[in-house]
XYZ file of C-alpha atoms in Angstrom:
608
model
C -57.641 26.336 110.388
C -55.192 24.799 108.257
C -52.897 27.093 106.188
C -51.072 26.743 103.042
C -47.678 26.444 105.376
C -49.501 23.299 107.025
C -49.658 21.740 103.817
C -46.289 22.356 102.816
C -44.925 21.307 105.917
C -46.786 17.818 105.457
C -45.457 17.634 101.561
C -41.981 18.725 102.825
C -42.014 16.171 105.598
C -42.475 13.275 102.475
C -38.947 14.345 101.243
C -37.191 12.544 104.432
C -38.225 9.605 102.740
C -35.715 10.376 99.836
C -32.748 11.286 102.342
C -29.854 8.864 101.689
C -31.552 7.730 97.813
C -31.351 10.939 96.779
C -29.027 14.590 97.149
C -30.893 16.914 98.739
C -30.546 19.254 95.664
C -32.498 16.348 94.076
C -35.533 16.297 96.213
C -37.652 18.681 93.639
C -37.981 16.177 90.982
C -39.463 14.275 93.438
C -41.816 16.233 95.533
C -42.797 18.928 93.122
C -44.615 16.263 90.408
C -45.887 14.434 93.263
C -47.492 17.657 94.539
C -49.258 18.516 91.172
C -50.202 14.910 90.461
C -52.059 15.048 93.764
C -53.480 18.022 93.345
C -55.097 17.002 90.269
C -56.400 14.338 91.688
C -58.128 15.963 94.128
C -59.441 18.304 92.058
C -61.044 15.577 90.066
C -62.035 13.365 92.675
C -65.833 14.146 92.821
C -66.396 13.248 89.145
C -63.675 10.523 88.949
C -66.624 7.954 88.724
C -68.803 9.489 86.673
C -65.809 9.715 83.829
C -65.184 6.455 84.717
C -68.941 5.234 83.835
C -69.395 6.805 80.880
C -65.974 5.886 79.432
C -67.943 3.071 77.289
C -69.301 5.731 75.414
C -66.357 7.120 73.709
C -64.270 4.273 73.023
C -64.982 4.268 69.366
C -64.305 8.333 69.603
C -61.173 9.852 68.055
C -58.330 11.030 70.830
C -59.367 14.304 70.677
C -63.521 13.626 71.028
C -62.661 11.719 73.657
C -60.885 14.551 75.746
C -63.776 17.058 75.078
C -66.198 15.272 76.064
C -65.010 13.414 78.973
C -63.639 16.818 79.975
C -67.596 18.075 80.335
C -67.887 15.067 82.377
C -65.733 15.930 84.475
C -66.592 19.832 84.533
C -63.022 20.734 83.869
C -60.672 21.223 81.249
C -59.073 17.909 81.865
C -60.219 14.328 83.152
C -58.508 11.410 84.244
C -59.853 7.977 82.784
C -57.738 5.475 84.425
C -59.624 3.064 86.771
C -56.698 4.114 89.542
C -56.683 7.204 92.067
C -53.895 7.535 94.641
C -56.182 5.785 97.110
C -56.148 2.283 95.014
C -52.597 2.967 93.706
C -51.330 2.371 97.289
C -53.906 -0.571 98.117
C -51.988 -2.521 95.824
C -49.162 -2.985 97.377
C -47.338 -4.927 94.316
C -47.800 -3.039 91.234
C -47.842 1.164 92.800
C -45.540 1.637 90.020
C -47.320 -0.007 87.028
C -50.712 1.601 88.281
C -49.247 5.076 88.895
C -47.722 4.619 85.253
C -51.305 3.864 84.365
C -52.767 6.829 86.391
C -50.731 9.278 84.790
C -51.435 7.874 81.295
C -55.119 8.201 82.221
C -55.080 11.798 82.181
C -56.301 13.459 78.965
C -54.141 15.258 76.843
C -53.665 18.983 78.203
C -52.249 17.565 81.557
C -49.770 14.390 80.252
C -48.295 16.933 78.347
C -47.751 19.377 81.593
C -46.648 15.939 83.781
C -43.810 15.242 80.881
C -42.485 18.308 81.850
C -41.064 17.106 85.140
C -39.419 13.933 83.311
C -41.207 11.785 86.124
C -41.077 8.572 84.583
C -37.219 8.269 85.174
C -37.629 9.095 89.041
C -40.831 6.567 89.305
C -38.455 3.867 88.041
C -35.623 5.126 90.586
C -37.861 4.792 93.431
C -39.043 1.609 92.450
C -36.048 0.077 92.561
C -34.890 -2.315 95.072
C -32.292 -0.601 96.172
C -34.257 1.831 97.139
C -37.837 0.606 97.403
C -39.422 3.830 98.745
C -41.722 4.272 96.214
C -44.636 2.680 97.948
C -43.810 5.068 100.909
C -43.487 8.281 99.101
C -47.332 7.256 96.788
C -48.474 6.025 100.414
C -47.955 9.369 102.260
C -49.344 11.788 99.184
C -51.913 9.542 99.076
C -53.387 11.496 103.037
C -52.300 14.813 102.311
C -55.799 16.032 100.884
C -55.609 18.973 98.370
C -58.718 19.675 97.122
C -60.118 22.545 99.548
C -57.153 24.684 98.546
C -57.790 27.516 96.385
C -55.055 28.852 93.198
C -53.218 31.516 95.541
C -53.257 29.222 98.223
C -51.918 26.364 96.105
C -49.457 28.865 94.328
C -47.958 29.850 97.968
C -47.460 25.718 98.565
C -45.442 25.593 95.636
C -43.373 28.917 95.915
C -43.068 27.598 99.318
C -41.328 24.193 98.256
C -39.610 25.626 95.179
C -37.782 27.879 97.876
C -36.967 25.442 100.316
C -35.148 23.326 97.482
C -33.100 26.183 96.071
C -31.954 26.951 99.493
C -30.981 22.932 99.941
C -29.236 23.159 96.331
C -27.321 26.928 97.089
C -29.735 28.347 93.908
C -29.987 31.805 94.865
C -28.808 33.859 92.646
C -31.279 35.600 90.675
C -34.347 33.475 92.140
C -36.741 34.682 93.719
C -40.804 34.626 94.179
C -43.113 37.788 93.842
C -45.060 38.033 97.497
C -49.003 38.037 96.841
C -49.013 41.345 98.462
C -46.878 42.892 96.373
C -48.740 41.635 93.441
C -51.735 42.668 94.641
C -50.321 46.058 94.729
C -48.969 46.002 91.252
C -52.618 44.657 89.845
C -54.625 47.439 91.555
C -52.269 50.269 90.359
C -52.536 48.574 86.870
C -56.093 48.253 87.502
C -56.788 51.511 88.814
C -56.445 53.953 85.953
C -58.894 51.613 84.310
C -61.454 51.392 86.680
C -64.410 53.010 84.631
C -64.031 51.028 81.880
C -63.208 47.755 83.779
C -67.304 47.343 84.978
C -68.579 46.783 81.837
C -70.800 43.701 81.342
C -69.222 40.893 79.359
C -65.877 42.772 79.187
C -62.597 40.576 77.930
C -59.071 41.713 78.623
C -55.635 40.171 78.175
C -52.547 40.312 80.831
C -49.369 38.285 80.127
C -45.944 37.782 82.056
C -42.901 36.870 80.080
C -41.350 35.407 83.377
C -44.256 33.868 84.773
C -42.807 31.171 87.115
C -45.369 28.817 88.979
C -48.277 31.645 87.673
C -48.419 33.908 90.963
C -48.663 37.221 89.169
C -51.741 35.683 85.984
C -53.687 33.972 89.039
C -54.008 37.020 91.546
C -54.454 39.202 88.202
C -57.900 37.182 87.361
C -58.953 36.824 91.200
C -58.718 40.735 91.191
C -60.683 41.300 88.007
C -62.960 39.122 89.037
C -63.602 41.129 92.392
C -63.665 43.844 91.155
C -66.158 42.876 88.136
C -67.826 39.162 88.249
C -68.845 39.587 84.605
C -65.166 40.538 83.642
C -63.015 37.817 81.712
C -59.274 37.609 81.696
C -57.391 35.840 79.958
C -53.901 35.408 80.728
C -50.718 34.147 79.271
C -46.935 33.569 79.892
C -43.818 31.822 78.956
C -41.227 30.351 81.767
C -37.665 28.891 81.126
C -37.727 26.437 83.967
C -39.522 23.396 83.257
C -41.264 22.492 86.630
C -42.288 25.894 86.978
C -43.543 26.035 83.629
C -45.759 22.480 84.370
C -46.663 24.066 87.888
C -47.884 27.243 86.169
C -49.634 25.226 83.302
C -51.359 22.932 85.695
C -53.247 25.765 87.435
C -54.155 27.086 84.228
C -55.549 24.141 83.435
C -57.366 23.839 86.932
C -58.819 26.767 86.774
C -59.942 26.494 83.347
C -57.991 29.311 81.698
C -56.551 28.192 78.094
C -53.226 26.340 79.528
C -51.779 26.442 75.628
C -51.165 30.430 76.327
C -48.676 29.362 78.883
C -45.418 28.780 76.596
C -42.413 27.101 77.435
C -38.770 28.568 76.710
C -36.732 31.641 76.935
C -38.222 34.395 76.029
C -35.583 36.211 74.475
C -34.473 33.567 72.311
C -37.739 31.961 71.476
C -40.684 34.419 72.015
C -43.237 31.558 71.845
C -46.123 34.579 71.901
C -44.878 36.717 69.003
C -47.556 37.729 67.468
C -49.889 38.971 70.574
C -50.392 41.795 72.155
C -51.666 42.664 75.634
C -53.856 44.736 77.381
C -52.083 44.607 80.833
C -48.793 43.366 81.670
C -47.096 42.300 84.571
C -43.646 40.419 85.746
C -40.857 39.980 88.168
C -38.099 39.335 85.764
C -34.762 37.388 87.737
C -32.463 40.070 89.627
C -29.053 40.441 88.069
C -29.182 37.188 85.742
C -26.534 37.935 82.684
C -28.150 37.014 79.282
C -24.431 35.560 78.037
C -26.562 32.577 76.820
C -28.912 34.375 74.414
C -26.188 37.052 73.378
C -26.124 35.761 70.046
C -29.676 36.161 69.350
C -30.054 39.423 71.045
C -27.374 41.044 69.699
C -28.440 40.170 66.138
C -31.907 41.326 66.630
C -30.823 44.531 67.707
C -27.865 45.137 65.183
C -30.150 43.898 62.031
C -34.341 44.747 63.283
C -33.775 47.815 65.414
C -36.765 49.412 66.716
C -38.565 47.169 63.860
C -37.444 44.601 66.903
C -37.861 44.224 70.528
C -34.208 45.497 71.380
C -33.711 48.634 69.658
C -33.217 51.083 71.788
C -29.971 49.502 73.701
C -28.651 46.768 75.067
C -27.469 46.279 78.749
C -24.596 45.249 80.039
C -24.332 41.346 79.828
C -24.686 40.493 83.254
C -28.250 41.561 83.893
C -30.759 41.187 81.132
C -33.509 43.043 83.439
C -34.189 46.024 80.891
C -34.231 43.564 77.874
C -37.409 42.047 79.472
C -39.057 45.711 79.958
C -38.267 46.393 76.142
C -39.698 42.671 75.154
C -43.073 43.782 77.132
C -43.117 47.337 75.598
C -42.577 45.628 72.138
C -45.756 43.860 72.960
C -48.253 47.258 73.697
C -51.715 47.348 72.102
C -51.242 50.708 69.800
C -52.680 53.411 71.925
C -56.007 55.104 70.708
C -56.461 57.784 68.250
C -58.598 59.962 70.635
C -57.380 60.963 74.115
C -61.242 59.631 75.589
C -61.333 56.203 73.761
C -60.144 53.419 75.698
C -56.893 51.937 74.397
C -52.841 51.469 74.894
C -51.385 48.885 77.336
C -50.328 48.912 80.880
C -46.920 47.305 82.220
C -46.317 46.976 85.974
C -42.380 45.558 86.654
C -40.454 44.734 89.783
C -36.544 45.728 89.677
C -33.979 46.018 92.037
C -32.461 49.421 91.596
C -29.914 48.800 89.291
C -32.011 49.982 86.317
C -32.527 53.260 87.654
C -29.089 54.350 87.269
C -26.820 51.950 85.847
C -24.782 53.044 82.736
C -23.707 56.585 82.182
C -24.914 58.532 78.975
C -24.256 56.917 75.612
C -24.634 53.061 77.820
C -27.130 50.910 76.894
C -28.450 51.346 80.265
C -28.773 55.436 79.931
C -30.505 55.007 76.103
C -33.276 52.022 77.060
C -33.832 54.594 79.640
C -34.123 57.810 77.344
C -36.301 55.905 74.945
C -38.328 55.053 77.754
C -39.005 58.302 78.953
C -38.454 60.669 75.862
C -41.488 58.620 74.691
C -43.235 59.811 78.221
C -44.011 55.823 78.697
C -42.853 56.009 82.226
C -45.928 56.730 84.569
C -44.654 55.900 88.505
C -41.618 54.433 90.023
C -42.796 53.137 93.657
C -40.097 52.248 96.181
C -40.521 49.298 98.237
C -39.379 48.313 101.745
C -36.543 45.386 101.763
C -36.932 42.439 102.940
C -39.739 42.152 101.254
C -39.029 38.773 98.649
C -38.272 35.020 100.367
C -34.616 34.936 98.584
C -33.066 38.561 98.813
C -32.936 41.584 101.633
C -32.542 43.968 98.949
C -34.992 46.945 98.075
C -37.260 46.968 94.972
C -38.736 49.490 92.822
C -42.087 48.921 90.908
C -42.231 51.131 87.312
C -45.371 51.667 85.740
C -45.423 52.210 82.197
C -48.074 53.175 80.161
C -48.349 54.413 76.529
C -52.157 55.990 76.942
C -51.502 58.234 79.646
C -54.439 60.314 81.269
C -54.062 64.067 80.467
C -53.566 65.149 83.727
C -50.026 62.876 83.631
C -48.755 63.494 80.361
C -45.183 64.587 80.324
C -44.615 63.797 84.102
C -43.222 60.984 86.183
C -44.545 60.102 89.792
C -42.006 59.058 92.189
C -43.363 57.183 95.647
C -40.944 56.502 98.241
C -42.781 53.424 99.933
C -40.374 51.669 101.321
C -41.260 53.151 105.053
C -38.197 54.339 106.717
C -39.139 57.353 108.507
C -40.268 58.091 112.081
C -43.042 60.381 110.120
C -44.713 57.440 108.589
C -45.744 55.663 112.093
C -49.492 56.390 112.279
C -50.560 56.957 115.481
C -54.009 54.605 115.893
C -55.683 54.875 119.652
C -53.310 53.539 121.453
C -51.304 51.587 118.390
C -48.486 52.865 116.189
C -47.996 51.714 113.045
C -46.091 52.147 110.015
C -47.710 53.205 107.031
C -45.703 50.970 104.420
C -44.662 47.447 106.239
C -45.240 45.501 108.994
C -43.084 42.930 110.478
C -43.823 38.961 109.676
C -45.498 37.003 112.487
C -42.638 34.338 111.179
C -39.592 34.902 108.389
C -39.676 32.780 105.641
C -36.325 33.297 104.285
C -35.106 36.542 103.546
C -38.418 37.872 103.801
C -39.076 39.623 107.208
C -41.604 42.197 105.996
C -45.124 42.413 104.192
C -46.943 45.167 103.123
C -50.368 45.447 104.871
C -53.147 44.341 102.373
C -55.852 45.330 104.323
C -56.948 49.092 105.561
C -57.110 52.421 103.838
C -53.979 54.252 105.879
C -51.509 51.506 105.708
C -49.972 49.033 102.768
C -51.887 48.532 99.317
C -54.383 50.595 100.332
C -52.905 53.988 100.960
C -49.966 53.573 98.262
C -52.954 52.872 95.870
C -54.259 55.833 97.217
C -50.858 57.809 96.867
C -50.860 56.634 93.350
C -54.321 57.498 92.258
C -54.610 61.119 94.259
C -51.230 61.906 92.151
C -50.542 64.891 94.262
C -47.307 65.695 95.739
C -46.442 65.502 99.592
C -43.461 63.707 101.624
C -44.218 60.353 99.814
C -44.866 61.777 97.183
C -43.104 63.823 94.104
C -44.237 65.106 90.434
C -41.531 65.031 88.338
C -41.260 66.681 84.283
C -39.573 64.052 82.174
C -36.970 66.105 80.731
C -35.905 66.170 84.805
C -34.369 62.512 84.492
C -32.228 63.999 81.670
C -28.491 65.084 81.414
C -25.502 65.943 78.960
C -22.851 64.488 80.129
C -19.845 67.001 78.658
C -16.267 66.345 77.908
C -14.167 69.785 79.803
C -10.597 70.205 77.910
C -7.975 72.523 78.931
C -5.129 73.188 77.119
C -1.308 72.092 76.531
C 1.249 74.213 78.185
C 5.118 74.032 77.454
C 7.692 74.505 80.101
C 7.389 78.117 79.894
C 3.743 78.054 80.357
C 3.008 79.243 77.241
C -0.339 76.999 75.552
C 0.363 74.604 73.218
C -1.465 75.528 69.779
C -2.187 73.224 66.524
C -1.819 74.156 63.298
C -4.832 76.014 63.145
C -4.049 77.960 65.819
C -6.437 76.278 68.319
C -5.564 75.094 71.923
C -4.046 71.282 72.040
C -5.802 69.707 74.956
C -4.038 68.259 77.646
C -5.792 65.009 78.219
C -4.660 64.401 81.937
C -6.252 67.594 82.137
C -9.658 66.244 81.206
C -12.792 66.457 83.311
C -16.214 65.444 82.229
C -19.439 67.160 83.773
C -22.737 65.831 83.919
C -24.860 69.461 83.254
C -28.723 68.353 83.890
C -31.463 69.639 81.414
C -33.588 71.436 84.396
C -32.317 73.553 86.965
C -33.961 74.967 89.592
C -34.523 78.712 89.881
C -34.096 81.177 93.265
C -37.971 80.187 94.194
C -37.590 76.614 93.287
C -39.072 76.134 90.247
C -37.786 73.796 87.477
C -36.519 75.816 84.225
C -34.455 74.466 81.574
C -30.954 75.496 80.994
C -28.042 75.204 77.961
C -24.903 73.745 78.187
C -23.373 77.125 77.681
C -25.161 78.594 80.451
C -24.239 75.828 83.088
C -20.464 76.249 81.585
C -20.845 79.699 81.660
C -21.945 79.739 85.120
C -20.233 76.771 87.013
C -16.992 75.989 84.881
C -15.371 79.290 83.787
C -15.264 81.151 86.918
C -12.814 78.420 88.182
C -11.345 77.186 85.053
C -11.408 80.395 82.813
C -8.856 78.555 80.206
C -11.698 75.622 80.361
C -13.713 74.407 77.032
C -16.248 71.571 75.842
C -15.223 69.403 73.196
C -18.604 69.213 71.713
C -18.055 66.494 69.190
C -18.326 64.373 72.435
C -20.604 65.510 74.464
C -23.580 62.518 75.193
C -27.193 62.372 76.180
C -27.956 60.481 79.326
C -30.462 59.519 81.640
C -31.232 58.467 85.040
C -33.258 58.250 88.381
C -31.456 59.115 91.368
C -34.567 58.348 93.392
C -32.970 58.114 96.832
C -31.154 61.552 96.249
C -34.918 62.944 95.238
C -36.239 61.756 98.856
C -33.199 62.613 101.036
C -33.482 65.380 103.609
C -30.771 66.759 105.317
C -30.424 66.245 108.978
C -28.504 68.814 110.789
C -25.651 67.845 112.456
C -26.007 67.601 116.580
C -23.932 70.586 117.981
C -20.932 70.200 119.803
C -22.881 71.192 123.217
C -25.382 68.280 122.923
C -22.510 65.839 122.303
C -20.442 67.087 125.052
C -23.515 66.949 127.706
C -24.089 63.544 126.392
C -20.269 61.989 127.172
C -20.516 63.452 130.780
C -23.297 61.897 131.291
C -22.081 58.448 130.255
C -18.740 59.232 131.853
C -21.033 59.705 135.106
C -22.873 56.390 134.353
C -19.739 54.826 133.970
C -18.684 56.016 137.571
C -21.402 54.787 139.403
C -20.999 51.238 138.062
C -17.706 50.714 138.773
C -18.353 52.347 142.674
C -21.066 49.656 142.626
C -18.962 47.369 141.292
C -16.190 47.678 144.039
C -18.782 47.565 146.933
């Protein structure tokens, strides 16, 4: 059975051609337009001729006529009416690069405009080139890798595949990398799941978009679930990418699989929201890890400073080198209003990947702490779930899934649900007849990259299934935890003590009030809840917690109210940790005589 790896393995293998013509940083603009060139011609391969025949029929038909209907021709949203396909490109031998020139022009006018995206033209002509001549040779072996019984997520994984092989040649790792399909498939059934009901009606039409869509991973597996889950479902999906050959990749398999490719914009999406005026049903992304926004500050900073929450960016900015909270504010700004009556369908759904950085970064009053607070004081946030690392092709580190969602179901109103997947305990190995497994992750038959571990997609007690499970059951156990919303919240207190003079008298102002002494000053963080003698969550003042924790040791001690901040965060590690008792001295002793006693009988047999 040949796998997607097989096929990019062969495409791979076409880029030692380009060794010594080309950097290997370089190879991309190259292989990638190859790749989707071929691809569309294989797609369109078992109609080519028919387009071809009835191409006298249309010649007196405007541009556009023509496209629509030789696109019915060809049963897809595109067609290719040049007489050449990458078999008679390469059988003559003289011309490849006037009748691949000729090819490309065939193609109607949804895919030239993706193909211009790579700026091929300029590496045809390179190739072509006597120096280098290798053109016929790279056509030539494109030309025999065959394409066409590859599905979208199979085709998706080719180019994620290749995209990470170049950025590894070229050193681009910072910030890039690709959303596993079995993490995505997670993310669309929790999305999915609190919709389920309404999700098998006949005929039903619903909208998901990605602001950071890349080649398309997340919109593709999002319509392959629907459609499993409801053949008479339709969605429709739409995104906007900053990198050009992602964006064409992306646009291409929009375009294959005959979603609207126009809903696919090109640009940054902070500076140039190129979908402005929609709004989505279901959202989903994997926004870059720790990419600063320095380019865009500009624009940002003047959309928050003159539109406030009239704009995407009201509620706080981040610090400059990671922009990962602006996109969660762009996607919120772009939430279908939420219905009038708890039981009529409504609202929008937003599922997120982020390291943890925005779980905790920036102390009260940071732009960090108040994205945060407007998050939750608007009881948006629905589930945090912790992944395992080593989970994404171009970083180790561990990732955190929110779920927001501004129609929440009664029963989760005014709570948060915190699930610690990321599988690191001996209590999550299932026992399974005579197999052990761990309920989270399993290791990779092979690495590919960074990524050493996926999350089992298939079986009720391991992976998707049983965090889906964990999500949708919303009870509490060891993965689990239930958490009130003002929980996440904290003052964060300025303490003062006062001046003293060399006698040790205190130092008064005019009014007769304390001076502080500022290398005296402490600041306390005094959380909103605090848990009673049975363990029950009850709110508290700041006077009570000064009352209770400050004075006894500092009796001199006050707050400076005029300073005194709102914060929040999610500590989520410190929620999960359980304290593991220290060995006694007794154990440890036993153990280093019975090394030292090892250690003995080695060297006797050593000396023998």
């Amino acid at each position: 059975m040949t796998t997607f790896k097989d096929k990019a393995n062969l495409i791979w293998d076409v880029a030692d051609l380009l060794r010594g013509d080309y950097k290997q940083s370089d190879y991309g603009k190259v292989i990638l337009p190859m790749t989707v060139l071929r691809r569309l011609d294989c797609v369109l391969a078992p109609t080519k001729q028919k387009v071809l025949d009835y191409l006298p029929r249309v010649e007196k038909f405007s541009d556009s006529a023509k496209d629509l209907t030789l696109n019915k021709i060809a049963g897809a949203n595109f067609h290719n009416r040049s007489p050449f396909d990458f078999a008679k490109i390469v059988a003559d031998l003289n011309h490849v690069a006037a009748n691949l020139r000729n090819h490309i022009n065939g193609y109607s006018a949804s895919a030239r405009e993706i193909i211009e995206y790579f700026n091929f033209d300029d590496q045809i002509e390179r190739m072509d080139d006597p120096k280098a001549d290798i053109l016929f040779q790279v056509v030539n072996r494109f030309a025999g890798i065959d394409l066409a019984g590859m599905d979208s997520m199979q085709m998706g994984y080719v180019f994620e595949d290749l995209i990470r092989r170049f950025a590894e040649q070229s050193n681009e790792t910072a910030g890039e990398h690709f959303t596993p399909r079995e993490v995505i498939k997670l993310m669309v059934n929790i999305l999915f799941n609190a919709d389920s009901q309404s999700l098998t009606q006949a005929g039903i039409v619903k909208t998901l978009y990605d602001p950071a869509c890349g080649t398309g991973g997340m919109l593709s597996i999002g319509e392959q679930r629907l459609k499993e889950f409801n053949p008479d479902a339709r969605l429709e999906v739409f995104g906007q990418e900053i990198n050009p050959e992602s964006y064409a990749i992306c646009k291409s398999d929009m375009l294959i699989k005959g979603q609207n490719p126009a809903n696919i914009k090109f640009g940054n999406t902070f500076t140039i929201d190129g979908l402005w005026d929609e709004r989505f049903d279901y959202m989903l992304s994997n926004p870059p890890f720790g990419v600063d926004w320095k380019k865009a500050r500009k624009i940002i900073t003047d959309e928050h400073n003159n539109q406030g929450y009239a704009g995407r960016f009201g509620a706080g900015l981040p610090r400059i080198n990671d922009g990962s909270l602006l996109f969660l504010q762009h996607m919120l700004s772009k939430t279908k209003p939420p219905p009038r009556h708890p039981d009529e369908s409504g609202g929008s759904r937003i599922g997120i990947v982020f390291n943890g950085s925005p779980l905790f970064t920036g102390q009260a009053g940071s732009g960090e702490s108040n994205i945060r607070q407007w998050i939750i004081e608007n009881d948006w946030l629905e589930a945090i779930i912790a992944l395992p690392d080593q989970l994404f092709y171009n970083t180790g580190i561990s990732t955190y899934v929110w779920i927001l969602n501004n129609h929440k179901s009664v029963e989760r109103k005014g709570k948060v649900q915190l699930i610690n997947a990321a599988g690191s305990k001996d209590e999550e190995l299932v026992q399974s007849g005579e197999r052990r497994f761990n309920r989270f992750w399993e290791k990779m038959p092979r690495s590919l990259g960074n990524k050493r571990k996926q999350v089992a997609e298939n079986g009720e007690e391991k992976g998707i299934g049983f965090i889906t499970r964990l999500y949708g059951d919303f009870a509490e156990n060891e993965f689990v935890k239930i958490l009130p919303t003002e929980f996440f919240g904290y003052w964060r207190v300025v303490v003062e003590r006062p001046q003293t003079d060399e006698n040790g008298a205190v130092v008064t102002g005019r009014d007769g009030s304390p001076k502080a002494d500022t290398n005296l000053r402490d600041y306390e963080n005094i959380p909103f809840l605090r848990k009673d003698p049975d363990g029950k969550l009850i709110q508290q003042s700041i006077d009570e917690y000064f009352q209770r924790e400050v004075k006894p040791h500092l009796p001199d001690a006050w707050i400076d109210k005029s300073k005194t901040k709102t914060g929040y965060e999610i500590n989520f590690t410190k929620y999960f940790y359980e304290f593991k008792p220290l060995r006694s001295l007794t154990e440890i002793k036993t153990d280093i005589l019975a090394l030292e006693e090892s250690s003995l009988e080695l060297e006797k047999k050593a000396l023998l």
